Tab-separated table of C-alpha atoms and ligand atoms in Angstrom:
chain	number	residue	atom	x	y	z
A	1	MET	CA	-54.682	-18.726	136.535
A	2	ALA	CA	-51.196	-19.014	134.893
A	3	ALA	CA	-49.915	-16.847	132.145
A	4	LEU	CA	-46.309	-16.835	130.952
A	5	VAL	CA	-44.768	-14.395	128.537
A	6	VAL	CA	-41.793	-15.632	126.574
A	7	VAL	CA	-39.444	-12.898	125.177
A	8	GLY	CA	-36.187	-12.648	123.325
A	9	SER	CA	-33.558	-10.987	125.458
A	10	GLN	CA	-31.286	-10.146	122.722
A	11	TRP	CA	-31.794	-8.978	119.086
A	12	GLY	CA	-34.171	-11.749	118.218
A	13	ASP	CA	-33.389	-15.239	116.857
A	14	GLU	CA	-32.655	-16.492	120.371
A	15	GLY	CA	-34.448	-19.790	119.760
A	16	LYS	CA	-37.863	-18.710	121.132
A	17	GLY	CA	-39.553	-20.974	118.629
A	18	LYS	CA	-38.176	-24.089	120.249
A	19	ILE	CA	-38.770	-22.921	123.861
A	20	VAL	CA	-42.320	-22.011	123.106
A	21	ASP	CA	-42.902	-25.270	121.220
A	22	LEU	CA	-41.712	-27.192	124.365
A	23	LEU	CA	-43.848	-25.065	126.782
A	24	ALA	CA	-46.795	-25.169	124.591
A	25	LYS	CA	-47.236	-28.854	125.665
A	26	ASP	CA	-48.383	-27.626	129.120
A	27	ALA	CA	-50.351	-24.590	127.909
A	28	ASN	CA	-54.008	-24.226	126.558
A	29	VAL	CA	-53.663	-21.023	124.645
A	30	ILE	CA	-50.676	-19.618	122.733
A	31	VAL	CA	-50.758	-16.027	121.833
A	32	ARG	CA	-48.625	-14.010	119.440
A	33	TYR	CA	-48.922	-10.353	120.329
A	34	GLN	CA	-46.528	-8.168	118.169
A	35	GLY	CA	-44.546	-8.207	114.960
A	36	GLY	CA	-45.530	-9.877	111.857
A	37	SER	CA	-43.988	-11.928	109.142
A	38	ASN	CA	-40.588	-10.348	109.945
A	39	ALA	CA	-40.349	-13.063	112.624
A	40	GLY	CA	-39.226	-16.757	111.774
A	41	HIS	CA	-39.587	-19.345	114.405
A	42	THR	CA	-38.109	-22.816	113.684
A	43	VAL	CA	-39.343	-25.874	115.263
A	44	ILE	CA	-37.993	-29.323	114.540
A	45	THR	CA	-40.113	-32.357	115.417
A	46	ASP	CA	-40.268	-35.962	114.119
A	47	LYS	CA	-42.811	-34.766	111.472
A	48	GLY	CA	-40.061	-32.364	109.963
A	49	THR	CA	-38.923	-28.831	110.295
A	50	PHE	CA	-41.432	-26.113	110.513
A	51	ILE	CA	-40.690	-22.362	110.156
A	52	PHE	CA	-43.439	-20.092	111.375
A	53	HIS	CA	-43.679	-16.559	110.558
A	54	LEU	CA	-47.117	-15.677	111.941
A	55	ILE	CA	-48.948	-18.699	113.282
A	56	PRO	CA	-47.828	-19.548	116.937
A	57	SER	CA	-45.588	-22.575	116.906
A	58	GLY	CA	-47.913	-24.220	119.418
A	59	VAL	CA	-50.032	-25.155	116.589
A	60	LEU	CA	-48.175	-28.361	116.135
A	61	TYR	CA	-49.787	-29.698	119.315
A	62	ARG	CA	-53.418	-30.924	119.061
A	63	GLY	CA	-56.005	-29.210	121.161
A	64	LYS	CA	-54.253	-25.963	121.727
A	65	LEU	CA	-55.822	-22.670	120.842
A	66	CYS	CA	-53.433	-20.392	118.859
A	67	VAL	CA	-54.105	-16.848	118.648
A	68	LEU	CA	-52.881	-13.585	116.764
A	69	GLY	CA	-53.539	-10.660	119.000
A	70	ASN	CA	-54.335	-7.089	117.979
A	71	GLY	CA	-50.623	-6.115	118.180
A	72	VAL	CA	-49.678	-8.395	115.257
A	73	ALA	CA	-49.249	-6.905	111.769
A	74	ILE	CA	-50.822	-9.412	109.506
A	75	ASP	CA	-49.917	-10.169	105.925
A	76	PRO	CA	-53.019	-12.133	104.962
A	77	GLY	CA	-51.577	-13.655	101.859
A	78	GLY	CA	-48.399	-14.953	103.856
A	79	LEU	CA	-50.865	-16.161	106.566
A	80	ILE	CA	-52.874	-18.210	104.164
A	81	GLY	CA	-49.701	-19.725	102.632
A	82	GLU	CA	-48.711	-20.788	106.246
A	83	LEU	CA	-52.182	-22.448	106.883
A	84	ASP	CA	-52.097	-24.242	103.464
A	85	GLY	CA	-48.404	-25.374	104.352
A	86	LEU	CA	-49.538	-26.826	107.597
A	87	LYS	CA	-52.584	-28.498	105.951
A	88	LYS	CA	-50.196	-30.205	103.464
A	89	ASN	CA	-48.198	-31.643	106.315
A	90	GLY	CA	-51.205	-33.096	107.867
A	91	ILE	CA	-51.900	-30.387	110.433
A	92	ALA	CA	-55.446	-29.012	110.391
A	93	VAL	CA	-55.925	-25.911	112.569
A	94	GLY	CA	-59.759	-26.036	112.427
A	95	LYS	CA	-61.370	-24.108	115.179
A	96	ARG	CA	-58.113	-23.688	117.224
A	97	PHE	CA	-56.645	-20.809	115.368
A	98	LEU	CA	-57.969	-17.112	115.877
A	99	ILE	CA	-57.193	-13.679	114.672
A	100	CYS	CA	-58.139	-10.546	116.456
A	101	GLN	CA	-60.529	-8.404	114.412
A	102	ARG	CA	-58.451	-5.277	115.622
A	103	ALA	CA	-55.144	-6.584	114.376
A	104	HIS	CA	-53.731	-4.334	111.448
A	105	VAL	CA	-53.270	-5.599	108.004
A	106	ILE	CA	-50.044	-5.264	105.876
A	107	MET	CA	-50.930	-3.846	102.616
A	108	PRO	CA	-48.821	-4.182	99.177
A	109	TYR	CA	-47.978	-0.480	99.544
A	110	HIS	CA	-46.478	-1.029	102.990
A	111	LYS	CA	-44.104	-3.553	101.479
A	112	ALA	CA	-43.246	-1.109	98.661
A	113	ILE	CA	-42.662	1.708	101.085
A	114	ASP	CA	-40.452	-0.435	103.309
A	115	LYS	CA	-38.166	-1.605	100.441
A	116	ALA	CA	-38.020	1.958	98.769
A	117	ALA	CA	-37.373	3.666	102.090
A	118	GLU	CA	-34.446	1.276	102.871
A	119	GLN	CA	-32.874	1.789	99.521
A	120	ALA	CA	-33.087	5.491	99.784
A	121	LYS	CA	-31.324	5.473	103.310
A	122	GLY	CA	-28.172	3.933	101.798
A	123	ALA	CA	-25.494	3.297	104.465
A	124	ARG	CA	-27.882	4.337	107.451
A	125	ARG	CA	-30.415	1.720	106.326
A	126	ILE	CA	-31.998	-0.473	109.103
A	127	GLY	CA	-31.698	-3.649	107.264
A	128	THR	CA	-35.305	-4.473	107.616
A	129	THR	CA	-36.856	-7.655	106.489
A	130	GLY	CA	-38.745	-5.852	103.712
A	131	ARG	CA	-42.087	-7.291	104.879
A	132	GLY	CA	-43.819	-3.858	105.201
A	133	ILE	CA	-43.724	-4.028	109.077
A	134	GLY	CA	-42.537	-0.318	109.872
A	135	PRO	CA	-44.992	1.263	107.336
A	136	ALA	CA	-48.014	-0.946	108.632
A	137	TYR	CA	-47.397	0.251	112.154
A	138	VAL	CA	-47.009	3.900	110.916
A	139	ASP	CA	-50.508	3.774	109.439
A	140	LYS	CA	-51.822	2.173	112.732
A	141	MET	CA	-50.588	5.096	114.616
A	142	ALA	CA	-51.549	7.692	111.944
A	143	ARG	CA	-55.094	6.235	112.321
A	144	VAL	CA	-55.330	5.234	108.792
A	145	GLY	CA	-54.632	1.554	109.020
A	146	ILE	CA	-56.876	-1.207	107.692
A	147	ARG	CA	-57.678	-3.840	110.353
A	148	MET	CA	-58.610	-7.550	109.927
A	149	GLY	CA	-62.330	-6.729	110.763
A	150	ASP	CA	-62.428	-4.390	107.764
A	151	LEU	CA	-61.521	-7.114	105.415
A	152	LEU	CA	-65.071	-8.520	106.055
A	153	ASN	CA	-66.819	-5.350	105.158
A	154	PRO	CA	-66.368	-4.599	101.296
A	155	ASP	CA	-67.651	-0.977	101.559
A	156	VAL	CA	-65.335	-0.083	104.375
A	157	LEU	CA	-62.433	-1.896	102.812
A	158	LYS	CA	-62.773	-0.177	99.426
A	159	LYS	CA	-63.218	3.228	101.019
A	160	LYS	CA	-60.087	2.858	103.228
A	161	ILE	CA	-58.075	1.710	100.298
A	162	GLN	CA	-59.203	4.577	98.153
A	163	GLU	CA	-58.471	7.112	100.803
A	164	ASN	CA	-55.107	5.712	101.560
A	165	LEU	CA	-54.009	5.450	97.893
A	166	VAL	CA	-54.681	9.188	97.180
A	167	GLU	CA	-51.651	9.998	99.423
A	168	ILE	CA	-49.617	7.005	99.068
A	169	ASN	CA	-49.292	6.811	95.217
A	170	VAL	CA	-48.251	10.434	95.122
A	171	PHE	CA	-45.635	9.659	97.846
A	172	LEU	CA	-44.393	6.474	96.092
A	173	ARG	CA	-44.076	8.258	92.669
A	174	ARG	CA	-42.809	11.634	93.943
A	175	ILE	CA	-40.458	10.571	96.626
A	176	TYR	CA	-39.203	7.214	95.641
A	177	ASN	CA	-39.841	7.209	91.916
A	178	VAL	CA	-41.832	3.875	92.285
A	179	LYS	CA	-45.066	2.829	90.472
A	180	GLY	CA	-48.238	3.266	92.595
A	181	PHE	CA	-51.227	0.921	93.024
A	182	THR	CA	-54.749	0.679	91.790
A	183	VAL	CA	-57.625	0.551	94.146
A	184	GLN	CA	-59.487	-2.265	92.316
A	185	ALA	CA	-56.685	-4.694	92.192
A	186	ILE	CA	-55.844	-4.411	95.987
A	187	PHE	CA	-59.503	-4.452	96.898
A	188	LYS	CA	-60.133	-7.662	95.035
A	189	GLU	CA	-57.195	-9.354	96.404
A	190	TYR	CA	-57.720	-8.294	100.082
A	191	GLN	CA	-61.506	-8.967	100.015
A	192	ALA	CA	-60.783	-12.558	98.872
A	193	TYR	CA	-58.339	-12.862	101.756
A	194	GLY	CA	-61.011	-11.562	104.083
A	195	GLU	CA	-63.425	-14.310	102.828
A	196	ARG	CA	-60.891	-16.943	103.298
A	197	LEU	CA	-59.966	-15.842	106.754
A	198	ARG	CA	-63.456	-14.997	107.999
A	199	PRO	CA	-63.823	-18.244	110.113
A	200	TYR	CA	-60.767	-17.215	112.125
A	201	ILE	CA	-61.473	-13.614	112.812
A	202	ALA	CA	-62.750	-13.071	116.381
A	203	ASP	CA	-63.062	-10.936	119.432
A	204	VAL	CA	-59.819	-12.110	120.988
A	205	PRO	CA	-59.618	-10.024	124.250
A	206	LEU	CA	-63.096	-11.461	125.074
A	207	LEU	CA	-61.922	-14.944	124.474
A	208	LEU	CA	-58.790	-14.601	126.468
A	209	ASP	CA	-60.732	-13.139	129.280
A	210	ARG	CA	-62.992	-16.331	129.217
A	211	ALA	CA	-59.895	-18.467	128.973
A	212	PHE	CA	-58.498	-16.890	132.206
A	213	ALA	CA	-61.734	-17.294	134.015
A	214	ASP	CA	-61.799	-20.946	133.020
A	215	GLY	CA	-58.401	-21.371	134.652
A	216	LYS	CA	-56.616	-22.103	131.405
A	217	LYS	CA	-52.793	-21.668	131.020
A	218	VAL	CA	-51.863	-18.981	128.471
A	219	LEU	CA	-48.482	-18.602	126.804
A	220	PHE	CA	-47.651	-15.385	125.186
A	221	GLU	CA	-45.044	-15.905	122.356
A	222	GLY	CA	-42.946	-12.884	121.775
A	223	ALA	CA	-41.325	-12.201	118.437
A	224	GLN	CA	-38.019	-10.325	117.813
A	225	GLY	CA	-36.102	-9.421	121.022
A	226	THR	CA	-35.762	-6.735	123.727
A	227	HIS	CA	-33.145	-4.751	121.719
A	228	LEU	CA	-35.351	-4.572	118.851
A	229	ASP	CA	-38.211	-3.029	120.725
A	230	VAL	CA	-39.347	0.197	119.322
A	231	ASP	CA	-39.014	1.770	122.877
A	232	PHE	CA	-36.271	-0.099	124.675
A	233	GLY	CA	-34.218	-1.255	121.753
A	234	THR	CA	-31.172	0.309	120.013
A	235	TYR	CA	-33.357	2.970	118.345
A	236	PRO	CA	-33.702	3.571	115.415
A	237	TYR	CA	-32.093	0.159	114.517
A	238	VAL	CA	-35.181	-1.595	115.939
A	239	THR	CA	-38.546	-3.132	114.592
A	240	SER	CA	-41.630	-0.987	114.862
A	241	SER	CA	-43.535	-2.980	117.621
A	242	SER	CA	-43.379	-3.572	121.425
A	243	SER	CA	-41.300	-6.735	121.576
A	244	CYS	CA	-40.829	-6.513	125.383
A	245	SER	CA	-43.080	-8.145	127.810
A	246	GLY	CA	-45.357	-5.096	128.220
A	247	GLY	CA	-46.441	-5.604	124.604
A	248	ALA	CA	-48.121	-8.852	125.584
A	249	CYS	CA	-50.892	-6.787	127.325
A	250	THR	CA	-51.309	-3.962	124.749
A	251	GLY	CA	-51.119	-6.418	121.921
A	252	SER	CA	-53.561	-8.924	123.062
A	253	GLY	CA	-56.062	-7.009	125.270
A	254	VAL	CA	-55.066	-8.637	128.591
A	255	GLY	CA	-54.445	-6.760	131.777
A	256	PRO	CA	-51.049	-6.905	133.343
A	257	THR	CA	-52.596	-8.459	136.501
A	258	ASN	CA	-53.067	-11.638	134.535
A	259	ILE	CA	-49.301	-12.019	133.786
A	260	SER	CA	-47.687	-14.314	136.298
A	261	ALA	CA	-44.210	-14.861	134.966
A	262	VAL	CA	-41.874	-13.681	132.235
A	263	LEU	CA	-39.228	-16.005	130.623
A	264	GLY	CA	-36.351	-14.402	128.654
A	265	VAL	CA	-34.751	-16.498	126.066
A	266	THR	CA	-31.018	-15.843	125.395
A	267	LYS	CA	-28.319	-17.533	123.272
A	268	ALA	CA	-25.150	-18.573	125.035
A	269	TYR	CA	-23.582	-15.974	122.856
A	270	THR	CA	-25.098	-13.118	120.858
A	271	THR	CA	-26.285	-12.587	117.330
A	272	ARG	CA	-27.932	-9.836	115.288
A	273	VAL	CA	-29.317	-9.530	111.786
A	274	GLY	CA	-29.555	-6.283	110.067
A	275	GLY	CA	-27.853	-2.910	110.839
A	276	GLY	CA	-27.062	-1.169	114.169
A	277	PRO	CA	-24.728	-1.386	117.115
A	278	PHE	CA	-23.383	-4.602	118.396
A	279	PRO	CA	-20.611	-4.026	120.951
A	280	THR	CA	-19.494	-7.634	121.248
A	281	GLU	CA	-19.520	-8.370	117.554
A	282	LEU	CA	-16.581	-10.547	116.404
A	283	ASP	CA	-15.087	-9.997	113.001
A	284	ASP	CA	-12.570	-12.687	113.382
A	285	ALA	CA	-12.212	-16.466	113.130
A	286	MET	CA	-14.175	-16.953	116.425
A	287	GLY	CA	-17.123	-15.024	115.009
A	288	GLN	CA	-16.991	-17.163	111.967
A	289	GLN	CA	-16.903	-20.384	114.202
A	290	LEU	CA	-20.064	-19.287	116.077
A	291	MET	CA	-21.869	-18.457	112.861
A	292	THR	CA	-21.002	-21.878	111.231
A	293	ARG	CA	-21.371	-24.036	114.389
A	294	GLY	CA	-24.666	-22.296	115.184
A	295	HIS	CA	-26.062	-22.131	111.667
A	296	GLU	CA	-26.599	-18.457	112.073
A	297	TYR	CA	-28.722	-17.640	109.076
A	298	GLY	CA	-32.041	-15.750	109.437
A	299	ALA	CA	-35.169	-17.884	109.252
A	300	THR	CA	-37.149	-15.163	107.335
A	301	THR	CA	-34.477	-13.574	104.981
A	302	GLY	CA	-31.730	-16.264	104.890
A	303	ARG	CA	-29.217	-13.450	105.842
A	304	VAL	CA	-26.118	-14.312	107.651
A	305	ARG	CA	-26.255	-13.326	111.289
A	306	ARG	CA	-23.687	-11.265	112.910
A	307	CYS	CA	-22.002	-13.065	115.776
A	308	GLY	CA	-20.354	-12.217	119.067
A	309	TRP	CA	-19.727	-13.032	122.827
A	310	LEU	CA	-22.443	-13.032	125.323
A	311	ASP	CA	-23.165	-9.541	126.642
A	312	ALA	CA	-24.238	-9.383	130.263
A	313	VAL	CA	-24.958	-5.544	130.027
A	314	LEU	CA	-27.467	-6.239	127.260
A	315	LEU	CA	-28.878	-9.318	129.165
A	316	ARG	CA	-29.225	-7.413	132.459
A	317	TYR	CA	-31.107	-4.660	130.867
A	318	ALA	CA	-33.482	-7.168	129.307
A	319	VAL	CA	-34.159	-8.692	132.747
A	320	ARG	CA	-34.876	-5.212	134.080
A	321	VAL	CA	-37.294	-3.824	131.304
A	322	ASN	CA	-39.042	-7.123	130.861
A	323	GLY	CA	-39.380	-7.992	134.523
A	324	LEU	CA	-37.883	-11.363	133.716
A	325	THR	CA	-38.526	-14.040	136.346
A	326	SER	CA	-36.267	-16.504	134.658
A	327	LEU	CA	-34.014	-17.353	131.678
A	328	ALA	CA	-33.905	-20.033	129.077
A	329	MET	CA	-30.382	-20.271	127.489
A	330	THR	CA	-30.104	-21.777	124.032
A	331	LYS	CA	-27.208	-23.026	121.923
A	332	LEU	CA	-24.961	-23.850	124.902
A	333	ASP	CA	-23.429	-26.740	122.681
A	334	VAL	CA	-22.227	-24.167	120.125
A	335	LEU	CA	-19.589	-23.086	122.657
A	336	ASP	CA	-18.240	-26.669	122.903
A	337	GLY	CA	-14.551	-26.877	122.211
A	338	CYS	CA	-13.907	-23.092	122.742
A	339	LYS	CA	-10.609	-22.793	124.677
A	340	GLU	CA	-11.698	-19.465	126.366
A	341	LEU	CA	-15.027	-17.746	126.582
A	342	LYS	CA	-15.654	-14.039	127.139
A	343	ILE	CA	-18.544	-12.359	128.710
A	344	CYS	CA	-19.093	-8.611	128.398
A	345	THR	CA	-19.553	-6.792	131.657
A	346	GLY	CA	-19.403	-3.221	130.699
A	347	TYR	CA	-18.794	-0.713	127.678
A	348	ARG	CA	-15.717	1.541	127.547
A	349	TYR	CA	-16.411	4.840	125.939
A	350	GLN	CA	-13.949	7.568	126.128
A	351	SER	CA	-12.939	7.671	129.772
A	352	LYS	CA	-16.033	6.115	131.172
A	353	VAL	CA	-17.063	2.493	131.622
A	354	TYR	CA	-20.866	1.926	131.346
A	355	ARG	CA	-22.127	-0.948	133.421
A	356	GLU	CA	-25.768	-0.389	132.496
A	357	MET	CA	-27.155	-0.218	129.023
A	358	PRO	CA	-26.981	3.247	127.594
A	359	ALA	CA	-29.656	4.750	125.355
A	360	ASP	CA	-27.022	6.792	123.356
A	361	LEU	CA	-26.286	5.338	120.034
A	362	GLU	CA	-23.113	7.270	119.815
A	363	VAL	CA	-21.916	5.254	122.876
A	364	LEU	CA	-23.173	1.968	121.677
A	365	GLU	CA	-21.591	2.394	118.226
A	366	ASN	CA	-18.206	3.442	119.363
A	367	CYS	CA	-17.718	1.730	122.732
A	368	ARG	CA	-15.172	-1.068	123.498
A	369	PRO	CA	-16.505	-4.114	125.452
A	370	VAL	CA	-15.052	-4.807	128.705
A	371	TYR	CA	-14.666	-8.571	129.077
A	372	GLU	CA	-14.358	-11.286	131.706
A	373	ARG	CA	-12.430	-14.359	130.520
A	374	TRP	CA	-13.652	-17.843	131.489
A	375	GLU	CA	-12.078	-21.202	130.602
A	376	GLY	CA	-14.103	-23.185	128.144
A	377	TRP	CA	-14.889	-26.960	127.908
A	378	THR	CA	-13.832	-29.630	125.563
A	379	SER	CA	-16.531	-32.278	125.960
A	380	ASP	CA	-19.657	-32.481	123.812
A	381	THR	CA	-22.804	-31.023	125.283
A	382	SER	CA	-25.017	-31.599	122.413
A	383	GLY	CA	-28.183	-33.355	123.405
A	384	VAL	CA	-27.410	-33.261	127.036
A	385	THR	CA	-30.683	-33.362	129.072
A	386	SER	CA	-29.491	-33.076	132.634
A	387	TYR	CA	-27.750	-30.247	134.405
A	388	ASN	CA	-25.447	-32.653	136.401
A	389	ALA	CA	-24.169	-34.166	133.148
A	390	LEU	CA	-22.806	-30.809	131.970
A	391	PRO	CA	-19.065	-30.047	132.103
A	392	ARG	CA	-17.741	-28.286	135.237
A	393	ASN	CA	-16.759	-25.174	133.100
A	394	ALA	CA	-20.102	-24.988	131.352
A	395	LYS	CA	-21.747	-24.991	134.939
A	396	LYS	CA	-19.292	-22.211	135.855
A	397	TYR	CA	-20.254	-20.287	132.768
A	398	LEU	CA	-24.013	-20.543	133.361
A	399	ALA	CA	-23.508	-19.605	137.144
A	400	ARG	CA	-21.504	-16.579	136.233
A	401	VAL	CA	-24.200	-15.329	133.692
A	402	LYS	CA	-26.950	-15.957	136.345
A	403	GLU	CA	-25.009	-13.846	138.961
A	404	LEU	CA	-24.196	-11.114	136.452
A	405	VAL	CA	-27.766	-10.648	135.404
A	406	SER	CA	-29.389	-11.556	138.603
A	407	CYS	CA	-31.900	-13.954	137.117
A	408	PRO	CA	-32.231	-17.743	137.582
A	409	ILE	CA	-31.845	-20.049	134.477
A	410	ASP	CA	-34.677	-22.370	134.244
A	411	MET	CA	-33.923	-24.009	130.792
A	412	ILE	CA	-30.875	-24.869	128.854
A	413	SER	CA	-31.043	-26.005	125.228
A	414	THR	CA	-28.335	-28.274	123.935
A	415	GLY	CA	-29.491	-28.814	120.322
A	416	SER	CA	-32.261	-27.891	117.831
A	417	LYS	CA	-34.555	-31.017	118.662
A	418	ARG	CA	-37.307	-30.827	121.288
A	419	GLU	CA	-35.431	-33.475	123.437
A	420	ALA	CA	-32.217	-31.771	123.518
A	421	THR	CA	-33.216	-29.453	126.486
A	422	ILE	CA	-32.305	-29.402	130.184
A	423	VAL	CA	-35.364	-28.222	132.132
A	424	ILE	CA	-34.351	-27.140	135.610
A	425	ARG	CA	-37.792	-25.888	136.363
A	426	ASN	CA	-40.734	-25.560	134.052
A	427	PRO	CA	-41.518	-21.817	134.165
A	428	LEU	CA	-45.197	-22.186	133.004
A	429	VAL	CA	-46.008	-24.901	135.612
A	430	ARG	CA	-44.190	-22.865	138.222
A	431	SER	CA	-45.942	-19.743	137.147
A	432	LYS	CA	-49.354	-21.067	138.486
A	433	LYS	CA	-50.649	-18.527	140.919
A	434	THR	CA	-52.589	-19.547	143.863
A	435	SER	CA	-55.505	-17.126	144.139
B	501	IMP	P1	-38.444	-5.016	110.309
B	501	IMP	O1	-38.942	-5.639	111.416
B	501	IMP	O2	-38.504	-5.820	109.034
B	501	IMP	O3	-38.773	-3.556	110.050
B	501	IMP	O4	-36.813	-4.896	110.521
B	501	IMP	C1	-36.154	-4.030	111.571
B	501	IMP	C2	-34.926	-4.640	112.151
B	501	IMP	O5	-35.426	-5.678	112.885
B	501	IMP	C3	-33.934	-5.220	111.197
B	501	IMP	O6	-32.648	-4.999	111.770
B	501	IMP	C4	-34.321	-6.662	111.050
B	501	IMP	O7	-33.260	-7.455	110.688
B	501	IMP	C5	-34.689	-6.943	112.531
B	501	IMP	N1	-35.555	-8.064	112.722
B	501	IMP	C6	-37.113	-8.034	112.406
B	501	IMP	N2	-37.487	-9.341	112.797
B	501	IMP	C7	-36.547	-9.917	113.296
B	501	IMP	C8	-36.348	-11.295	113.753
B	501	IMP	O8	-37.486	-11.949	113.855
B	501	IMP	N3	-35.266	-11.883	114.179
B	501	IMP	C9	-34.149	-11.013	114.156
B	501	IMP	N4	-34.125	-9.610	113.730
B	501	IMP	C10	-35.265	-9.197	113.135
């Protein structure tokens, strides 16, 4: 049995798509367990550039089973668009794509509430992707959500829409002054989605159990990142799901004893989209350089990402709350040519230096980072595939990060293409347990 969970160690956009795509080659099953179409995973292959919002990026390999677990919030219209896009590019998913019947559905009113609530928040807005993620998870927890299995039963679907709209329409009109929805229009649209997606809707926990029993290798593909996790992130500037490794179990119906390793993906620096604290954010030419060289634009919303130095406090916390067994560092080449590099090792707030991640937003918003300075390198690392070929100072940088966060680095990405990767150890192959 081997199961590897891949999570983001920062605020998302760490390059998980590329890492998962590479690892998927050695996996049999790839599972998304949380989030929804707020995520955007970019994979560049010789067939072109693919941006996935919902479907696991492993779908590009033939013969791999790709699964959306119960923890994913599914926008069925968007999902059908993604399936159609793949078909157009010659990739037929056939029977190798499954959706958990227990996964919750994003309804049009979730998107309307998301957008209206953000607008009403003014300066304190979260900067959500506007995809209805938060309101869909609110309904799940309030026990009024509509699940993928409900789309297959017209009576249940209609009743649930009717019941929900009684409250939601009043809420939208009175609180946000936004037009409400009609039952019939939503019912027709979503019933049709159900019929289209019927062949894919299945009992995912049961199938995953069978996969484990058959000795298959399972890869769990996290979306967003540790610091966007609803519990462990920079609350309330977070997404509404469990993006940490624990979410892999609750979001797919797999017990924790099945997980053999957890890989954390981190950029060689830090980025964030949306609002919220970011202690190492750079508002200067260096921040601009990272943004330009790293093409730091959101894959889902196209927003410019905020950029800053690598934050070892943030990363050490990610190692701890996810139980990371190793790291993959992406975009090392973006640091090429920097005379000096900084790594944050603490946050100074009032008279105290915090060496561990504080939960207090007040501290995170007003602290000053404590930096170590490291000499940069001038040579070009883009496309480098061997650790030994890296410049001496790049090796020193990597070794220092490893030391500061007490976690080995298994993979280093030096470019957007699949081949531009240094694999020191394959964490999926290595995670094989002898039972
Ligand atoms: P939501 O997930 O759309 O509710 O947005 C909540 C916060 O998470 C916002 O700051 C978003 O910018 C951020 N966010 C959501 N998904 C992603 C992602 O895939 N990458 C980076 N940030 C994300």
